[in-house]
mmCIF file of C-alpha atoms and ligand atoms in Angstrom:
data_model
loop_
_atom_site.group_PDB
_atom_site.id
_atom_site.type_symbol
_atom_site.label_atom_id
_atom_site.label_comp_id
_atom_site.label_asym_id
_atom_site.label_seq_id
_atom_site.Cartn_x
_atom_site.Cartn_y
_atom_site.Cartn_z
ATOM 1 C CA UNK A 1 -1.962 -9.278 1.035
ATOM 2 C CA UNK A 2 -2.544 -10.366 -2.613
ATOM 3 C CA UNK A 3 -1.966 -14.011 -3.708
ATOM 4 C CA UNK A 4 2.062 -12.820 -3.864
ATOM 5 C CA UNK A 5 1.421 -12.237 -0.040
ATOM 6 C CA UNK A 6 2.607 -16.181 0.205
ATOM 7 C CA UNK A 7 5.086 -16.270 -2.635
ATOM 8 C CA UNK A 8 8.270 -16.689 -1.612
ATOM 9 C CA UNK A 9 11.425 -15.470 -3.694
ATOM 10 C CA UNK A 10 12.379 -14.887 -6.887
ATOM 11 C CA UNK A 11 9.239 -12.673 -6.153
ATOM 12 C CA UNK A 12 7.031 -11.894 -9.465
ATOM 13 C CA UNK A 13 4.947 -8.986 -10.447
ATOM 14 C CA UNK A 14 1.361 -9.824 -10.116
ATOM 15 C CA UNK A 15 -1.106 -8.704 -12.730
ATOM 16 C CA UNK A 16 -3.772 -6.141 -11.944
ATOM 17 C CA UNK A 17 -6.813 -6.885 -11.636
ATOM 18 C CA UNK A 18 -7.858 -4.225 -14.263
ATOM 19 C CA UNK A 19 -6.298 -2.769 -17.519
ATOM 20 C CA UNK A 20 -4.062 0.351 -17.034
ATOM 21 C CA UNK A 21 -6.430 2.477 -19.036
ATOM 22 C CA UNK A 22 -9.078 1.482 -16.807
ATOM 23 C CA UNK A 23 -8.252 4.285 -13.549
ATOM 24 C CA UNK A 24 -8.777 7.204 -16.284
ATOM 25 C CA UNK A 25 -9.193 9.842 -15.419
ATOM 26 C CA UNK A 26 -7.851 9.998 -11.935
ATOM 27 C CA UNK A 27 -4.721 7.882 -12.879
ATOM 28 C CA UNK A 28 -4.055 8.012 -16.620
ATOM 29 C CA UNK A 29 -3.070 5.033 -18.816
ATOM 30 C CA UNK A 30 0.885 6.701 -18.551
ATOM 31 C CA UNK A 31 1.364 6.731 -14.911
ATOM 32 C CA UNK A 32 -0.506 3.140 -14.090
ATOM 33 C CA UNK A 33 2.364 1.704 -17.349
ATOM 34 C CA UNK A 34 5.068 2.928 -15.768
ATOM 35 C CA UNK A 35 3.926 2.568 -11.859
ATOM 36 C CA UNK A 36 3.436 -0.469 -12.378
ATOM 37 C CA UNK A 37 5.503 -1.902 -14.925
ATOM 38 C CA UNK A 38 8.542 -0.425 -14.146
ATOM 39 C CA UNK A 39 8.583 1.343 -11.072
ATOM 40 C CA UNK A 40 7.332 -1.845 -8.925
ATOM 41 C CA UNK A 41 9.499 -3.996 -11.221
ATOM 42 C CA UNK A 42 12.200 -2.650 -10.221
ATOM 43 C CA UNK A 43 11.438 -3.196 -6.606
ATOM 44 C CA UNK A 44 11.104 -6.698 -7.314
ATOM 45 C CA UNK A 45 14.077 -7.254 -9.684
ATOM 46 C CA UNK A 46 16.373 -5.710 -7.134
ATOM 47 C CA UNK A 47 14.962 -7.440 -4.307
ATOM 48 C CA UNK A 48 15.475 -11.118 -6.302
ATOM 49 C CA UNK A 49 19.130 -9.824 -7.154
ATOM 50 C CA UNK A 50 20.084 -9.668 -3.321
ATOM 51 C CA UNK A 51 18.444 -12.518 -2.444
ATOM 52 C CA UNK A 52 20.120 -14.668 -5.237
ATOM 53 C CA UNK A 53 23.307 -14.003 -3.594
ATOM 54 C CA UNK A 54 22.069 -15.053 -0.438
ATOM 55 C CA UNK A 55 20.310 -18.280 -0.618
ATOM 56 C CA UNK A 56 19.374 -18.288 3.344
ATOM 57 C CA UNK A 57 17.068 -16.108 2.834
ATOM 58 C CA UNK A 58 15.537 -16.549 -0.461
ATOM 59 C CA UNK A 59 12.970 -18.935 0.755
ATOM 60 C CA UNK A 60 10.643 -17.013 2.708
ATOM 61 C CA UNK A 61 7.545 -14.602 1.509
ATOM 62 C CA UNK A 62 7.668 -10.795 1.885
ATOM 63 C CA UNK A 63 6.306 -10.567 5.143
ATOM 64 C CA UNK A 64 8.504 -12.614 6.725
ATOM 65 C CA UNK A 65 11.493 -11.026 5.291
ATOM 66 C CA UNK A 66 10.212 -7.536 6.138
ATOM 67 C CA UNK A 67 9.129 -9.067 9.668
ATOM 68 C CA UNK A 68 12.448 -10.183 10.096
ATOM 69 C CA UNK A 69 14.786 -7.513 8.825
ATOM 70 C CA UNK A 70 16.908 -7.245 12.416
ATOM 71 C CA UNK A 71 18.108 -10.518 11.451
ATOM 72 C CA UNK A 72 19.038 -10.186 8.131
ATOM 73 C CA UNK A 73 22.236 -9.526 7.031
ATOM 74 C CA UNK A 74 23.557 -6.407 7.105
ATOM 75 C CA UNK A 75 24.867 -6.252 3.817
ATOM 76 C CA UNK A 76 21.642 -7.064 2.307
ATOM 77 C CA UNK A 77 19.379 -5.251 5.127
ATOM 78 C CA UNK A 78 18.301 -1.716 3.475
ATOM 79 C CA UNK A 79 17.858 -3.195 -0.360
ATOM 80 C CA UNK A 80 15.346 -5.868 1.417
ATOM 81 C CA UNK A 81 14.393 -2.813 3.895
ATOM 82 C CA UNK A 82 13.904 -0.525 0.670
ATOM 83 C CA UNK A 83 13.343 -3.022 -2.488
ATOM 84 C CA UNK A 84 11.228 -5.617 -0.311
ATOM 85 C CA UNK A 85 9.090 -2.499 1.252
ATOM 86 C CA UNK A 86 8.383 -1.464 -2.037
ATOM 87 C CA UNK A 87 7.020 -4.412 -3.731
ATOM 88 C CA UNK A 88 4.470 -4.772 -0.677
ATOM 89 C CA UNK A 89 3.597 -1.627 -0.652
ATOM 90 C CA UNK A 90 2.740 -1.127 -4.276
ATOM 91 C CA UNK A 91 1.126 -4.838 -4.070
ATOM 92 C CA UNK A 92 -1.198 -3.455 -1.398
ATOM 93 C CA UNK A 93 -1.817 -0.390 -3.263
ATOM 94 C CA UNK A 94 -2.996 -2.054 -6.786
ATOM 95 C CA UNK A 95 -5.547 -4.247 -4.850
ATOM 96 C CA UNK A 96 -6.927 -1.625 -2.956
ATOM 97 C CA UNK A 97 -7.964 -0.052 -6.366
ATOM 98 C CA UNK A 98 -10.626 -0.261 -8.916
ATOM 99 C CA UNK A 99 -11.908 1.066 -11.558
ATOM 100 C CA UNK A 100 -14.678 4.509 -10.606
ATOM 101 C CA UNK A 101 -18.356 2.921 -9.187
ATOM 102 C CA UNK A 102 -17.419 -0.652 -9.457
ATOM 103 C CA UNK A 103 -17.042 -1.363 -5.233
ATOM 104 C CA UNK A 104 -18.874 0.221 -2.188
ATOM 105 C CA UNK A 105 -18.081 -0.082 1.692
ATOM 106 C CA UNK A 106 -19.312 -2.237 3.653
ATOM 107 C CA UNK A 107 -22.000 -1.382 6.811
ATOM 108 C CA UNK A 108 -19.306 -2.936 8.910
ATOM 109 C CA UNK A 109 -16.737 -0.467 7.503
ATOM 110 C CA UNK A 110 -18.630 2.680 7.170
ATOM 111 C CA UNK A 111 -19.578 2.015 11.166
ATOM 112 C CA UNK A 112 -16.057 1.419 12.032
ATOM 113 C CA UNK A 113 -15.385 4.599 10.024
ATOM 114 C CA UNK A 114 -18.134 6.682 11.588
ATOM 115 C CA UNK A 115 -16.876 5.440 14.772
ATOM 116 C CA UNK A 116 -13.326 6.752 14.359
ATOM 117 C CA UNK A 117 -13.887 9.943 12.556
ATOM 118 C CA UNK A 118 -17.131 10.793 13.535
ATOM 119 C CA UNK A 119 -18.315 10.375 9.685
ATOM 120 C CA UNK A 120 -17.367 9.361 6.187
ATOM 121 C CA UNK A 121 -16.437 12.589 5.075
ATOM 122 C CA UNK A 122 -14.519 13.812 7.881
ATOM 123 C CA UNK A 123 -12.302 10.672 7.602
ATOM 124 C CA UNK A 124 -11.870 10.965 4.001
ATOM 125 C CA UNK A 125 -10.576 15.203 5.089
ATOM 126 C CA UNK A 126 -8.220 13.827 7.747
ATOM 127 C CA UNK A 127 -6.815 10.768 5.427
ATOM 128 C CA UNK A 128 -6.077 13.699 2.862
ATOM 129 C CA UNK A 129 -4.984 15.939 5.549
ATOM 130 C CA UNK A 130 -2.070 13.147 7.146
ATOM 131 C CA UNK A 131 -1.279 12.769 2.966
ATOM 132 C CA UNK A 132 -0.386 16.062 2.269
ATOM 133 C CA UNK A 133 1.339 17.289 5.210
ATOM 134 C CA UNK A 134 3.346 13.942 5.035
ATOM 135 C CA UNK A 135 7.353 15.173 4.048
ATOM 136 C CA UNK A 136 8.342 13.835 1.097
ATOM 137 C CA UNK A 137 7.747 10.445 -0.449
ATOM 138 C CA UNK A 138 5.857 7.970 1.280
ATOM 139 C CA UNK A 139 2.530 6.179 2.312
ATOM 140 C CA UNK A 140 -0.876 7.288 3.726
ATOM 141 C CA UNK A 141 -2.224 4.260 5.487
ATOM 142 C CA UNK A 142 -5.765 3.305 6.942
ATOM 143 C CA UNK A 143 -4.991 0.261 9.537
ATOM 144 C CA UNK A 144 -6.884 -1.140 12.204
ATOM 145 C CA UNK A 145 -5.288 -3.086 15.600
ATOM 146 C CA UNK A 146 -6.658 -6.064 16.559
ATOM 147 C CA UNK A 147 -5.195 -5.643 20.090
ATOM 148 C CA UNK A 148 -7.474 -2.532 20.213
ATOM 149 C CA UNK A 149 -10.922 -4.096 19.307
ATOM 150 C CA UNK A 150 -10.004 -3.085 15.888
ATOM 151 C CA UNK A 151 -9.958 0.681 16.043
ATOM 152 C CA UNK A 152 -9.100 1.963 13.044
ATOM 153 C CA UNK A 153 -6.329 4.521 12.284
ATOM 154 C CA UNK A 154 -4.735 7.035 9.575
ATOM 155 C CA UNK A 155 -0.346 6.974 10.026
ATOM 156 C CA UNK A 156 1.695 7.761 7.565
ATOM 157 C CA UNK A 157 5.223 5.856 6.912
ATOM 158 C CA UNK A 158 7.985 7.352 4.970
ATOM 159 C CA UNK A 159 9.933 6.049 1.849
ATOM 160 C CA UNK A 160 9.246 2.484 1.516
ATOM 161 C CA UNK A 161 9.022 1.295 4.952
ATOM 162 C CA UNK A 162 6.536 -1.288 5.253
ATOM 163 C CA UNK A 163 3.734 -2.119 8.172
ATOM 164 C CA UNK A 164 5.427 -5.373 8.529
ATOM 165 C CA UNK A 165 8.237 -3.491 10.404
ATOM 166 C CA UNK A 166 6.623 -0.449 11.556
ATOM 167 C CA UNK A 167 3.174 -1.790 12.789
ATOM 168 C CA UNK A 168 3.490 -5.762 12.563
ATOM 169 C CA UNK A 169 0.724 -5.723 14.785
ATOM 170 C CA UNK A 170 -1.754 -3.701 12.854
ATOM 171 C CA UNK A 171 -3.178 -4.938 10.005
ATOM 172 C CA UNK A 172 -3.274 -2.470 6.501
ATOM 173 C CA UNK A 173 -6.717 -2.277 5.124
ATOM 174 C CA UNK A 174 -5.827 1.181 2.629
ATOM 175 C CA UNK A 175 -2.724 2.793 1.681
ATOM 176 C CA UNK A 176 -2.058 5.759 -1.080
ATOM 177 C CA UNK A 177 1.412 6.204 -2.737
ATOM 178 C CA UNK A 178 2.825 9.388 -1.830
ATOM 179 C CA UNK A 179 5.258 9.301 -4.061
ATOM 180 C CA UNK A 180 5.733 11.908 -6.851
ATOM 181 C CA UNK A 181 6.209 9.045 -9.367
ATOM 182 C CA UNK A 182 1.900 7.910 -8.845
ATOM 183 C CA UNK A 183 0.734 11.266 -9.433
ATOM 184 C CA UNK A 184 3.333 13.774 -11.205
ATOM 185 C CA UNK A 185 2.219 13.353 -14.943
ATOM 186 C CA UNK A 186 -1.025 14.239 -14.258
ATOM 187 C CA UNK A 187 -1.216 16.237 -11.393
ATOM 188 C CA UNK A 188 2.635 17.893 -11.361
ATOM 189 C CA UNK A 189 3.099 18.923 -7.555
ATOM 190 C CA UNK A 190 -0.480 19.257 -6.406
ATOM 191 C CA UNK A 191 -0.711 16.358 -3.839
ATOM 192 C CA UNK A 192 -3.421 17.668 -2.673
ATOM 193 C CA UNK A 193 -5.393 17.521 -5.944
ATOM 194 C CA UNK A 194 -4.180 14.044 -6.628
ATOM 195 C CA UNK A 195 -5.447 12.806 -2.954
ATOM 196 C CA UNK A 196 -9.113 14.310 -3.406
ATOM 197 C CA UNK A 197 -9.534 12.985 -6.979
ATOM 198 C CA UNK A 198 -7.791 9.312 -5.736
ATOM 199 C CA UNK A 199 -11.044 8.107 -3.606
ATOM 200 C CA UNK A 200 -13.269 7.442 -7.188
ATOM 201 C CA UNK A 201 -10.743 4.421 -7.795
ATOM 202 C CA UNK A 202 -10.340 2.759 -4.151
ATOM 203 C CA UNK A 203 -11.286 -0.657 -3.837
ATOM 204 C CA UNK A 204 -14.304 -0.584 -0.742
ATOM 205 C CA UNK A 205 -15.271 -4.064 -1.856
ATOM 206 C CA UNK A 206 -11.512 -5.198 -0.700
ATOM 207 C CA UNK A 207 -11.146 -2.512 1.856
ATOM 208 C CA UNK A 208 -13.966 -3.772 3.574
ATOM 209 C CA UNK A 209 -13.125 -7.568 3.067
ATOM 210 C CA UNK A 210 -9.518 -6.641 4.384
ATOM 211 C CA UNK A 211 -11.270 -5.875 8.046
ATOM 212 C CA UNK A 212 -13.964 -8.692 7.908
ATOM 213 C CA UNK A 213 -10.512 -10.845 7.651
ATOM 214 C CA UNK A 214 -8.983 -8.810 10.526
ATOM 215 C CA UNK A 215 -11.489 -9.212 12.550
ATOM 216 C CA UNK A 216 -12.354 -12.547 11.887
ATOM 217 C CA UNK A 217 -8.756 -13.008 12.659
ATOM 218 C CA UNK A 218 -8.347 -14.553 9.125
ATOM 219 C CA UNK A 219 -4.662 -13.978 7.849
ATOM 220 C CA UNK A 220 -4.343 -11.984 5.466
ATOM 221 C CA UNK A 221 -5.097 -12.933 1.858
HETATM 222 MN MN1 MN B 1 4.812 4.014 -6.174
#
């Protein structure tokens, strides 16, 4: 997904791509510090401390391990469920951001949008609309399936389970963090506030490059 999409473990936080001032005013300076520095750190330090104590696994990248949960070990299987989930996730979410005006969609993606929703804006009210009516914490994902000429869809998944277990045939392409942690400094409880103000920092330039790779069948980068 990012270049940590073929790390293997101890996993490492990747930088962003972007300073955390630099999503004001949708996400303020605050919330990006402690998102990503500690929140997604945390993922990742308690992910490494269950895979030091079992070696077997500690050599393969995220994907695999989330790919591969059934066979994990029990004792270790929801931290690497939960911990592992949550590092890909939020590594998903930082590079599908940018800072306001600084990517657009491609014609490939706004077709393949159109397509789908019928238009830009009507996706953009159904995305919001699969958000807020999602219970709890969670993700709002855009995906597309290959085995489906590449139709794109909106799903939600809850906590941090991860496409690599729920949809490992779909490929991610946009996800927003339902969790009260990205948006509660700024926007308290109003999800729905923090969901319509959240499209002036997504990443189209990567969004779009995400389904020229799909459909390209490129892995995933
Ligand atoms: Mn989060």
């Amino acid at each position: 997904m990012t270049s940590g999409t073929t790390q293997v473990g101890p996993f490492e936080l990747q930088p962003l791509g972007f300073g955390y001032a630099d999503l004001e005013p949708v996400i303020d300076k605050a919330t990006m510090k402690l998102h990503h520095g500690k929140h997604h750190q945390g993922y990742i330090d308690k992910l490494n401390a269950v895979l030091e104590t079992n070696p077997d696994w500690s050599g393969l990248n995220i994907g695999e391990l989330l790919t591969r949960l059934p066979e994990i070990p029990e004792s270790i299987q929801k931290t690497v469920r939960e911990q592992g989930g949550g590092h890909v996730n939020h590594q998903f979410f930082w590079k599908t951001l940018a800072p306001a005006g600084t990517s657009a969609p491609s014609k490939t993606l706004t077709e393949e949008i159109d397509k789908a929703f019928g238009s830009f804006e009507a996706f953009k009210e159904k995305f919001e609309t699969a958000g807020v009516a999602h219970f709890g914490s969670g993700w709002v994902h855009l995906i597309c399936w290959p085995e489906q000429d590449f139709k794109l869809e909106i799903i939600t998944l809850p906590n941090q389970d991860s496409l690599y277990e729920k949809a490992p045939t779909a490929r991610g392409l946009l996800i927003c963090d339902l969790w009260e942690h990205a948006y509660y400094l700024k926007y308290q409880n109003r999800r729905a506030e923090w969901l319509s103000h959240w499209w002036d920092v997504v990443n189209w330039t990567e969004v779009s490059k995400r389904l020229s790779a799909a459909r390209s069948g490129l892995a995933e980068v």
